Each structure stands twice: as C-alpha cells, then as structure tokens.
C-alpha cells in the first residue's frame, strides 16, 4: 500500500470482505440537468403568474382576494411542505419523492389549464405548491447523491453543482414575469401552466431512465455493512438521525398559515370585526404557538428545530430572507395591477418593465459575493438592506400622472440592493448553526422566501384594500346611483381597473386612482421600515468575517 493509498474501512458501503465491487455509476450530468430544470419550474411558478394575473382576473372574474389567493395558494403550500419534503426524502427515498412531486405538479398544471372557476384555479395552485415543495425539497439531495463520497474532489464539485442549480433557480424566479409576459402575449394565460407539461414529462422520463436510486442503494449497502447508526446519532452520510417527520407538525404548519393568511386577505372584504375573521386570525396564531411548543418539546427529534432561532445571527438572516421577498415579489402584484389597469400595458410590456428589477438583482448578486472578500458579510447585508430602503423611497414620486418609466428608478435600486444581500442567506444560515443542523437551517431559510412572498401579498393587499375603501367611503355619489354599481366601483378600484372606471366616470377614475397610489405609497414605507430593521439587525447580530462571530 503506497503512501497516497487510503486504507479501506470496514464501514465502506462499497467494499465487503474478500472482494471489491465496482462503484455504482454516477450520472452527474443528468442529475444536474433534471435538478436545474425542476428548480426552474418550481421557483418560476411563484413569479410567472404575476403578469398573467390581470388576464386571469378578467377571464375568471376574480375578486382582489381571489387574485391574492392565486399567488398565495402556491406560496403557502410550497413553504409549508418544504421542510417535510427533505425529511420524507430521507425516509422514503429521494428519487421516489422527486417523482411523486412531479406527478402532483404536472396534474395540477393540467387542472389550472382546464379549470374555469376561481375556486378551481386556487385549489389547483395549492396542489401545484405541494408538488413543487416535494420536488424542490429533494433537488439538492438528489444532486448531492450523484457525487461519490470516496472521491476527495467530490465536495468541491458538489458545491459548484449545487451553486449552479440555485443560481439558475434564482435567475428563473427573477425573470419569471418576463417569461410569463412572453407566454401570455403569444398565447393565453393558460400557457404559463401548459408549458410545465412537456418539461415535466421530459424530467420524469430522464429521471426514470438515466438516474438510478442511489440513495436507496447506498442505504442498503450501509445497512449490510453495519454502518447505519442508532436513532439519535449521525450516520455515515452525515445526516442527523434524531430529526423525524411529524404529520402533526405538517398539519399545524399548513392550517395555521392558511388561517392567518385568510384572515388578513379577507379581513377588509368581510370586516375586521367579523366573527369568522377574528376566529381565523386567533386560531391561526394559537395553532402556530402550539406548533412551536410541540416542536420544542421534541428537542433533537423535532422536524422544525425552533431552538435555532435562539442564535441571533440565524434569526437575523432568516428575517432578511423573509423581508427580501416581502419588498420585492410580495408587492409586485399590486404594481402590476396599476401597470395593466391604469396604463394599459400588455403582459409582455409588464414583463419588460419587471426586468428592471430582475436584471440588477442578478448582476449585483455577483458583486455581493465578491464584496465579502474584503467586507464582513453582516455589513454587506446591511448595505444591501439600506439600498433597498432607498429604492423604496424613490417609489414615493409616483402620482396619478405617472407612467411606467417613473417606476424604473425604484425597480433598479431595489433590485441592486436585493442582489447584494440575498446570495449570502444560505451560506450564513449554514455558517452560524451546529454542523448537524445545516440541512434544517437551509430548509428554514428556504422556507422564509416563499413565506415572505405570501405574507407580502396578504399584508400589502389588506392595507391597499383598506386605503382604497376608506377613500371611497368619503366620496360623494349621485343619489340615484344603485348600491350594486357602488360595489362594482369598489371592486374595480381595488383591482386597479381605472380605465374601466373612466368609461363610466372620469372623475371617479381619477379619485380612486389617487386612493390606490396613496395605498402604494404606504406599502413602500412599510417595506422600507422592514429593510431598515434588517440593516440594523445585520450590523448588530451578524458579526465576524463569515458571520459566525469569529474574526
């Protein structure tokens, strides 16, 4: 045995006494291809629907709350099941959960194409989110399995491959509105869902044909070699054996988030003092508290380890991930309603305008990654957040006479700030927690992103609806105006349909547009406050060159 030859270990999953087995083939190229395509599909479906929202609203007759649920039904189920997906993949198998998720996503996409009702589109979007979580939650483990752990260079290769996959997914999410605009402009809004069908079939066929179930094979080999540790220990693969999938935790997560979102979204329509709204908000909050207590009681066996939030830097970076989506994709639907309903922009034109947010987000991500070579990562996070706050303040120049060009300065600066801070979320989440909790930490940070979108849509929508309706309450209507027409006016104003209002009354259109713009100004201020809070927290709690507190 030479000096450079590693000694065989009894626990090696590919060696048995007296003979040497050929290692299983490692389909790295195919694994990266299907993982990247799947990541694109699952992340882009959060944002691609934004520019199609006016067309969906007009075709299906959605209310403002219905339009919000078209977005949030996906985001909430996606976020709620994301943590469980990773645990399920360890128990049932990566490839199996990956394929089940694709089947759900494909079936739901077909349902979105065929449905013709508000309830149908919301229901199928929720099912899409469930499938998306199963797929997205297993993309990284499926890709990681393709690298041979016995190869000393595999760690660096795996890191580069995962970074490439996440980078592709991030770019797809940012450019989702432009892609959606192209599809709606060249066809109909159903195309944004129909495009998932051929891609999904291609990915499933490629997975079945070219990617073996490596995770199952290696578990069987480790079991045969006696390498699988007892529960509560860390096995050969580095996974924490204590954490367990919890059906009760999954139910509590989904029900509590849906109830809180329902209360926020429908509060204006049904009245904030409505018994059903108060009950929904109260029950949602109590169930989430029950989830926290339930998971804390399980300690190392918890599916969601809330003890991680005792680490100030982890809490800060998770908040930053949450806030970054609230002040970008969370408020974008309402700007799109204005672009379509007041300025009359087509879906493709809205996609072009939205690229002013996406392009700097991608470009400044590279700058943010480079900056940490010389500047502490907490400072980079803080600078990014302050740039975001400045960009949001630029939105206050909008008024009733503004055009789409007046939105560009805010979008450009907002995208630059988000690009600076967002690339470090995952690396920070891993750096500041114990090594045996890195998977859960990245899962929580990933979950914060779609939750930020969902809560942004809910909170901003409720605020905007309240401002518009408060303004309409003070208007002087003609005595002979039927109550039904006043109700239609309110719904049209909430949906940004000011050109339709102008056909009946230019005066009403101008007044309600003013209320809508005032509501947007309030949204910008709320988001800017969140950004400043994130900046201060980053400086105070994310210390040291790498954010761990070490110099």
CSV table of N, CA and C in Angstrom, one decimal, residues 40 42-51 53 67-68 70-72 74-75 78 125 166-180 320-337 350-351 353-362 365 388 392 410-411 414-416 418-419 421-422 446 448-461 520 523-524 527 530:
chain,number,residue,atom,x,y,z
A,40,UNK,N,-36.0,25.4,-11.8
A,40,UNK,CA,-36.6,26.4,-12.6
A,40,UNK,C,-38.1,26.4,-12.6
A,42,UNK,N,-40.2,25.0,-10.4
A,42,UNK,CA,-40.8,25.2,-9.1
A,42,UNK,C,-40.7,26.6,-8.6
A,43,UNK,N,-39.6,27.2,-8.9
A,43,UNK,CA,-39.4,28.6,-8.4
A,43,UNK,C,-40.1,29.6,-9.4
A,44,UNK,N,-40.0,29.4,-10.7
A,44,UNK,CA,-40.6,30.3,-11.6
A,44,UNK,C,-42.1,30.4,-11.5
A,45,UNK,N,-42.7,29.3,-11.0
A,45,UNK,CA,-44.2,29.3,-10.8
A,45,UNK,C,-44.7,30.2,-9.7
A,46,UNK,N,-43.8,30.7,-8.9
A,46,UNK,CA,-44.2,31.7,-7.8
A,46,UNK,C,-44.3,33.0,-8.5
A,47,UNK,N,-43.5,33.3,-9.5
A,47,UNK,CA,-43.5,34.7,-10.1
A,47,UNK,C,-44.1,34.8,-11.5
A,48,UNK,N,-44.1,33.7,-12.2
A,48,UNK,CA,-44.6,33.7,-13.6
A,48,UNK,C,-46.0,34.1,-13.7
A,49,UNK,N,-46.8,33.8,-12.6
A,49,UNK,CA,-48.2,34.1,-12.7
A,49,UNK,C,-48.5,35.5,-12.5
A,50,UNK,N,-47.5,36.3,-12.0
A,50,UNK,CA,-47.8,37.7,-11.7
A,50,UNK,C,-48.3,38.5,-12.8
A,51,UNK,N,-47.6,38.4,-14.0
A,51,UNK,CA,-48.0,39.2,-15.1
A,51,UNK,C,-49.3,38.7,-15.8
A,53,UNK,N,-51.8,37.7,-14.0
A,53,UNK,CA,-52.9,37.9,-13.1
A,53,UNK,C,-54.0,38.8,-13.6
A,67,UNK,N,-57.6,37.0,-6.5
A,67,UNK,CA,-56.3,37.2,-7.2
A,67,UNK,C,-55.1,37.0,-6.2
A,68,UNK,N,-55.3,37.4,-5.0
A,68,UNK,CA,-54.2,37.2,-4.0
A,68,UNK,C,-54.1,35.7,-3.7
A,70,UNK,N,-54.6,33.3,-5.7
A,70,UNK,CA,-54.0,32.6,-6.8
A,70,UNK,C,-52.5,32.5,-6.6
A,71,UNK,N,-51.9,33.6,-6.0
A,71,UNK,CA,-50.5,33.6,-5.7
A,71,UNK,C,-50.2,32.9,-4.4
A,72,UNK,N,-51.0,33.2,-3.3
A,72,UNK,CA,-50.6,32.6,-2.0
A,72,UNK,C,-51.0,31.2,-1.8
A,74,UNK,N,-50.2,28.8,-3.8
A,74,UNK,CA,-49.0,28.1,-4.2
A,74,UNK,C,-47.9,28.4,-3.2
A,75,UNK,N,-47.7,29.7,-2.8
A,75,UNK,CA,-46.6,30.0,-1.9
A,75,UNK,C,-46.7,29.3,-0.5
A,78,UNK,N,-46.3,25.5,-0.7
A,78,UNK,CA,-44.9,25.3,-1.1
A,78,UNK,C,-44.0,25.5,0.2
A,125,UNK,N,-53.7,25.6,-7.8
A,125,UNK,CA,-52.4,26.3,-7.4
A,125,UNK,C,-51.9,25.7,-6.1
A,166,UNK,N,-28.8,26.5,-7.8
A,166,UNK,CA,-29.5,27.5,-7.1
A,166,UNK,C,-29.5,28.9,-7.9
A,167,UNK,N,-28.3,29.1,-8.5
A,167,UNK,CA,-28.2,30.3,-9.3
A,167,UNK,C,-29.2,30.3,-10.5
A,168,UNK,N,-29.3,29.2,-11.2
A,168,UNK,CA,-30.3,29.1,-12.3
A,168,UNK,C,-31.7,29.3,-11.7
A,169,UNK,N,-32.0,28.7,-10.6
A,169,UNK,CA,-33.3,28.9,-10.0
A,169,UNK,C,-33.6,30.3,-9.6
A,170,UNK,N,-32.6,31.0,-9.0
A,170,UNK,CA,-32.8,32.4,-8.7
A,170,UNK,C,-33.0,33.3,-9.9
A,171,UNK,N,-32.3,33.0,-10.9
A,171,UNK,CA,-32.5,33.8,-12.1
A,171,UNK,C,-33.8,33.6,-12.8
A,172,UNK,N,-34.3,32.3,-12.7
A,172,UNK,CA,-35.6,32.0,-13.3
A,172,UNK,C,-36.7,32.7,-12.5
A,173,UNK,N,-36.6,32.7,-11.2
A,173,UNK,CA,-37.6,33.4,-10.4
A,173,UNK,C,-37.6,34.9,-10.7
A,174,UNK,N,-36.4,35.5,-10.8
A,174,UNK,CA,-36.3,36.9,-11.1
A,174,UNK,C,-36.9,37.3,-12.5
A,175,UNK,N,-36.7,36.4,-13.5
A,175,UNK,CA,-37.2,36.7,-14.8
A,175,UNK,C,-38.5,36.0,-15.1
A,176,UNK,N,-39.2,35.5,-14.1
A,176,UNK,CA,-40.5,34.9,-14.2
A,176,UNK,C,-41.5,35.8,-14.9
A,177,UNK,N,-41.6,37.1,-14.4
A,177,UNK,CA,-42.6,38.0,-15.0
A,177,UNK,C,-42.4,38.2,-16.5
A,178,UNK,N,-41.1,38.2,-17.0
A,178,UNK,CA,-40.8,38.4,-18.4
A,178,UNK,C,-41.2,37.2,-19.2
A,179,UNK,N,-40.9,36.0,-18.6
A,179,UNK,CA,-41.3,34.7,-19.3
A,179,UNK,C,-42.8,34.6,-19.4
A,180,UNK,N,-43.5,35.0,-18.3
A,180,UNK,CA,-44.9,34.9,-18.2
A,180,UNK,C,-45.5,35.9,-19.3
A,320,UNK,N,-34.1,38.4,7.2
A,320,UNK,CA,-33.7,39.1,5.9
A,320,UNK,C,-34.2,38.4,4.7
A,321,UNK,N,-34.2,37.0,4.7
A,321,UNK,CA,-34.7,36.3,3.6
A,321,UNK,C,-36.2,36.5,3.4
A,322,UNK,N,-36.9,36.5,4.6
A,322,UNK,CA,-38.4,36.8,4.6
A,322,UNK,C,-38.7,38.2,4.1
A,323,UNK,N,-38.0,39.2,4.6
A,323,UNK,CA,-38.2,40.6,4.2
A,323,UNK,C,-37.9,40.8,2.7
A,324,UNK,N,-36.8,40.1,2.2
A,324,UNK,CA,-36.4,40.4,0.8
A,324,UNK,C,-37.5,40.0,-0.2
A,325,UNK,N,-38.3,39.0,0.1
A,325,UNK,CA,-39.4,38.7,-0.7
A,325,UNK,C,-40.6,39.6,-0.5
A,326,UNK,N,-40.8,40.0,0.7
A,326,UNK,CA,-41.9,40.9,1.0
A,326,UNK,C,-41.7,42.2,0.2
A,327,UNK,N,-40.5,42.8,0.2
A,327,UNK,CA,-40.3,44.0,-0.5
A,327,UNK,C,-39.9,43.9,-2.0
A,328,UNK,N,-40.1,42.7,-2.5
A,328,UNK,CA,-39.9,42.5,-4.0
A,328,UNK,C,-41.2,41.9,-4.6
A,329,UNK,N,-41.2,40.5,-4.6
A,329,UNK,CA,-42.3,39.8,-5.2
A,329,UNK,C,-43.6,40.0,-4.4
A,330,UNK,N,-43.5,40.3,-3.1
A,330,UNK,CA,-44.7,40.4,-2.3
A,330,UNK,C,-45.6,41.7,-2.7
A,331,UNK,N,-44.9,42.7,-3.2
A,331,UNK,CA,-45.7,43.9,-3.5
A,331,UNK,C,-45.8,44.1,-5.1
A,332,UNK,N,-45.1,43.2,-5.8
A,332,UNK,CA,-45.2,43.3,-7.3
A,332,UNK,C,-46.6,43.1,-7.8
A,333,UNK,N,-47.5,42.2,-7.3
A,333,UNK,CA,-48.8,42.1,-7.9
A,333,UNK,C,-49.6,43.4,-8.0
A,334,UNK,N,-49.4,44.3,-7.0
A,334,UNK,CA,-50.2,45.5,-6.9
A,334,UNK,C,-49.7,46.5,-7.9
A,335,UNK,N,-48.4,46.5,-8.1
A,335,UNK,CA,-47.8,47.4,-9.1
A,335,UNK,C,-48.2,46.9,-10.5
A,336,UNK,N,-48.3,45.6,-10.7
A,336,UNK,CA,-48.7,45.1,-12.0
A,336,UNK,C,-50.2,45.4,-12.3
A,337,UNK,N,-51.0,45.4,-11.2
A,337,UNK,CA,-52.4,45.8,-11.4
A,337,UNK,C,-52.5,47.3,-11.9
A,350,UNK,N,-45.4,44.5,-19.4
A,350,UNK,CA,-45.2,44.4,-18.0
A,350,UNK,C,-44.0,43.6,-17.7
A,351,UNK,N,-43.7,42.5,-18.4
A,351,UNK,CA,-42.6,41.7,-18.3
A,351,UNK,C,-41.3,42.5,-18.5
A,353,UNK,N,-40.9,45.8,-18.1
A,353,UNK,CA,-40.7,46.7,-17.0
A,353,UNK,C,-40.2,45.9,-15.8
A,354,UNK,N,-40.7,44.7,-15.5
A,354,UNK,CA,-40.3,43.9,-14.4
A,354,UNK,C,-38.9,43.5,-14.5
A,355,UNK,N,-38.3,43.4,-15.7
A,355,UNK,CA,-36.9,43.0,-15.8
A,355,UNK,C,-36.0,44.1,-15.3
A,356,UNK,N,-36.5,45.3,-15.1
A,356,UNK,CA,-35.7,46.3,-14.4
A,356,UNK,C,-35.4,46.0,-13.0
A,357,UNK,N,-36.2,45.1,-12.4
A,357,UNK,CA,-35.9,44.6,-11.0
A,357,UNK,C,-35.1,43.4,-11.1
A,358,UNK,N,-35.3,42.5,-12.1
A,358,UNK,CA,-34.6,41.2,-12.2
A,358,UNK,C,-33.2,41.4,-12.6
A,359,UNK,N,-32.9,42.2,-13.6
A,359,UNK,CA,-31.5,42.3,-14.1
A,359,UNK,C,-30.5,42.8,-13.1
A,360,UNK,N,-30.8,43.9,-12.4
A,360,UNK,CA,-29.8,44.3,-11.3
A,360,UNK,C,-29.7,43.3,-10.2
A,361,UNK,N,-30.8,42.5,-9.9
A,361,UNK,CA,-30.8,41.5,-8.9
A,361,UNK,C,-29.8,40.5,-9.2
A,362,UNK,N,-29.7,40.1,-10.5
A,362,UNK,CA,-28.8,39.0,-10.9
A,362,UNK,C,-27.4,39.6,-11.0
A,365,UNK,N,-25.8,40.3,-7.5
A,365,UNK,CA,-25.5,39.1,-6.8
A,365,UNK,C,-24.0,38.8,-6.9
A,388,UNK,N,-32.0,49.0,-0.5
A,388,UNK,CA,-33.4,48.6,-0.8
A,388,UNK,C,-34.3,49.7,-0.2
A,392,UNK,N,-37.0,52.0,-2.3
A,392,UNK,CA,-38.4,52.1,-2.0
A,392,UNK,C,-38.9,53.5,-1.8
A,410,UNK,N,-37.0,53.1,-9.0
A,410,UNK,CA,-37.2,52.3,-7.8
A,410,UNK,C,-36.9,50.8,-8.1
A,411,UNK,N,-37.3,50.3,-9.2
A,411,UNK,CA,-37.0,48.9,-9.5
A,411,UNK,C,-35.5,48.6,-9.6
A,414,UNK,N,-33.9,48.9,-6.1
A,414,UNK,CA,-34.4,47.8,-5.3
A,414,UNK,C,-33.8,46.5,-5.7
A,415,UNK,N,-33.7,46.2,-7.0
A,415,UNK,CA,-33.0,45.0,-7.5
A,415,UNK,C,-31.5,44.9,-7.1
A,416,UNK,N,-30.9,46.1,-7.2
A,416,UNK,CA,-29.4,46.1,-6.8
A,416,UNK,C,-29.2,45.8,-5.3
A,418,UNK,N,-31.3,44.1,-3.3
A,418,UNK,CA,-31.7,42.7,-3.1
A,418,UNK,C,-30.6,41.8,-3.6
A,419,UNK,N,-30.0,42.1,-4.7
A,419,UNK,CA,-28.9,41.3,-5.2
A,419,UNK,C,-27.7,41.3,-4.3
A,421,UNK,N,-27.6,41.5,-1.0
A,421,UNK,CA,-27.7,40.8,0.3
A,421,UNK,C,-28.2,39.3,0.1
A,422,UNK,N,-29.0,39.0,-0.9
A,422,UNK,CA,-29.7,37.7,-1.0
A,422,UNK,C,-28.7,36.5,-1.2
A,446,UNK,N,-34.8,28.6,3.3
A,446,UNK,CA,-35.5,28.5,2.0
A,446,UNK,C,-37.0,28.7,2.2
A,448,UNK,N,-38.4,30.6,4.4
A,448,UNK,CA,-38.7,32.1,4.6
A,448,UNK,C,-38.9,32.8,3.3
A,449,UNK,N,-38.4,32.4,2.2
A,449,UNK,CA,-38.5,33.1,0.9
A,449,UNK,C,-40.0,33.1,0.4
A,450,UNK,N,-40.6,31.9,0.2
A,450,UNK,CA,-42.0,31.9,-0.3
A,450,UNK,C,-42.9,32.4,0.8
A,451,UNK,N,-42.6,32.3,2.1
A,451,UNK,CA,-43.5,32.9,3.1
A,451,UNK,C,-43.4,34.4,3.0
A,452,UNK,N,-42.3,34.9,2.7
A,452,UNK,CA,-42.2,36.4,2.5
A,452,UNK,C,-43.1,36.9,1.4
A,453,UNK,N,-43.1,36.1,0.3
A,453,UNK,CA,-44.0,36.5,-0.8
A,453,UNK,C,-45.4,36.4,-0.4
A,454,UNK,N,-45.8,35.3,0.3
A,454,UNK,CA,-47.2,35.1,0.7
A,454,UNK,C,-47.7,36.2,1.7
A,455,UNK,N,-46.9,36.4,2.7
A,455,UNK,CA,-47.3,37.4,3.7
A,455,UNK,C,-47.2,38.8,3.1
A,456,UNK,N,-46.3,39.1,2.2
A,456,UNK,CA,-46.3,40.4,1.5
A,456,UNK,C,-47.6,40.6,0.7
A,457,UNK,N,-48.0,39.6,-0.1
A,457,UNK,CA,-49.2,39.7,-0.8
A,457,UNK,C,-50.4,39.9,0.1
A,458,UNK,N,-50.4,39.2,1.2
A,458,UNK,CA,-51.6,39.3,2.1
A,458,UNK,C,-51.6,40.6,2.8
A,459,UNK,N,-50.5,41.0,3.5
A,459,UNK,CA,-50.5,42.2,4.3
A,459,UNK,C,-50.6,43.5,3.4
A,460,UNK,N,-49.9,43.5,2.3
A,460,UNK,CA,-50.0,44.7,1.4
A,460,UNK,C,-51.4,44.8,0.8
A,461,UNK,N,-51.9,43.6,0.4
A,461,UNK,CA,-53.2,43.6,-0.2
A,461,UNK,C,-54.3,44.1,0.7
A,520,UNK,N,-50.2,52.5,-2.4
A,520,UNK,CA,-48.9,52.1,-2.8
A,520,UNK,C,-47.8,52.8,-2.0
A,523,UNK,N,-47.4,51.1,1.2
A,523,UNK,CA,-46.7,49.8,1.0
A,523,UNK,C,-45.2,50.0,1.0
A,524,UNK,N,-44.8,51.0,0.2
A,524,UNK,CA,-43.4,51.3,0.1
A,524,UNK,C,-42.8,51.7,1.4
A,527,UNK,N,-42.5,48.6,3.7
A,527,UNK,CA,-41.3,47.7,3.2
A,527,UNK,C,-40.0,48.4,3.5
A,530,UNK,N,-39.1,47.7,7.1
A,530,UNK,CA,-38.6,46.4,7.3
A,530,UNK,C,-37.1,46.3,6.8
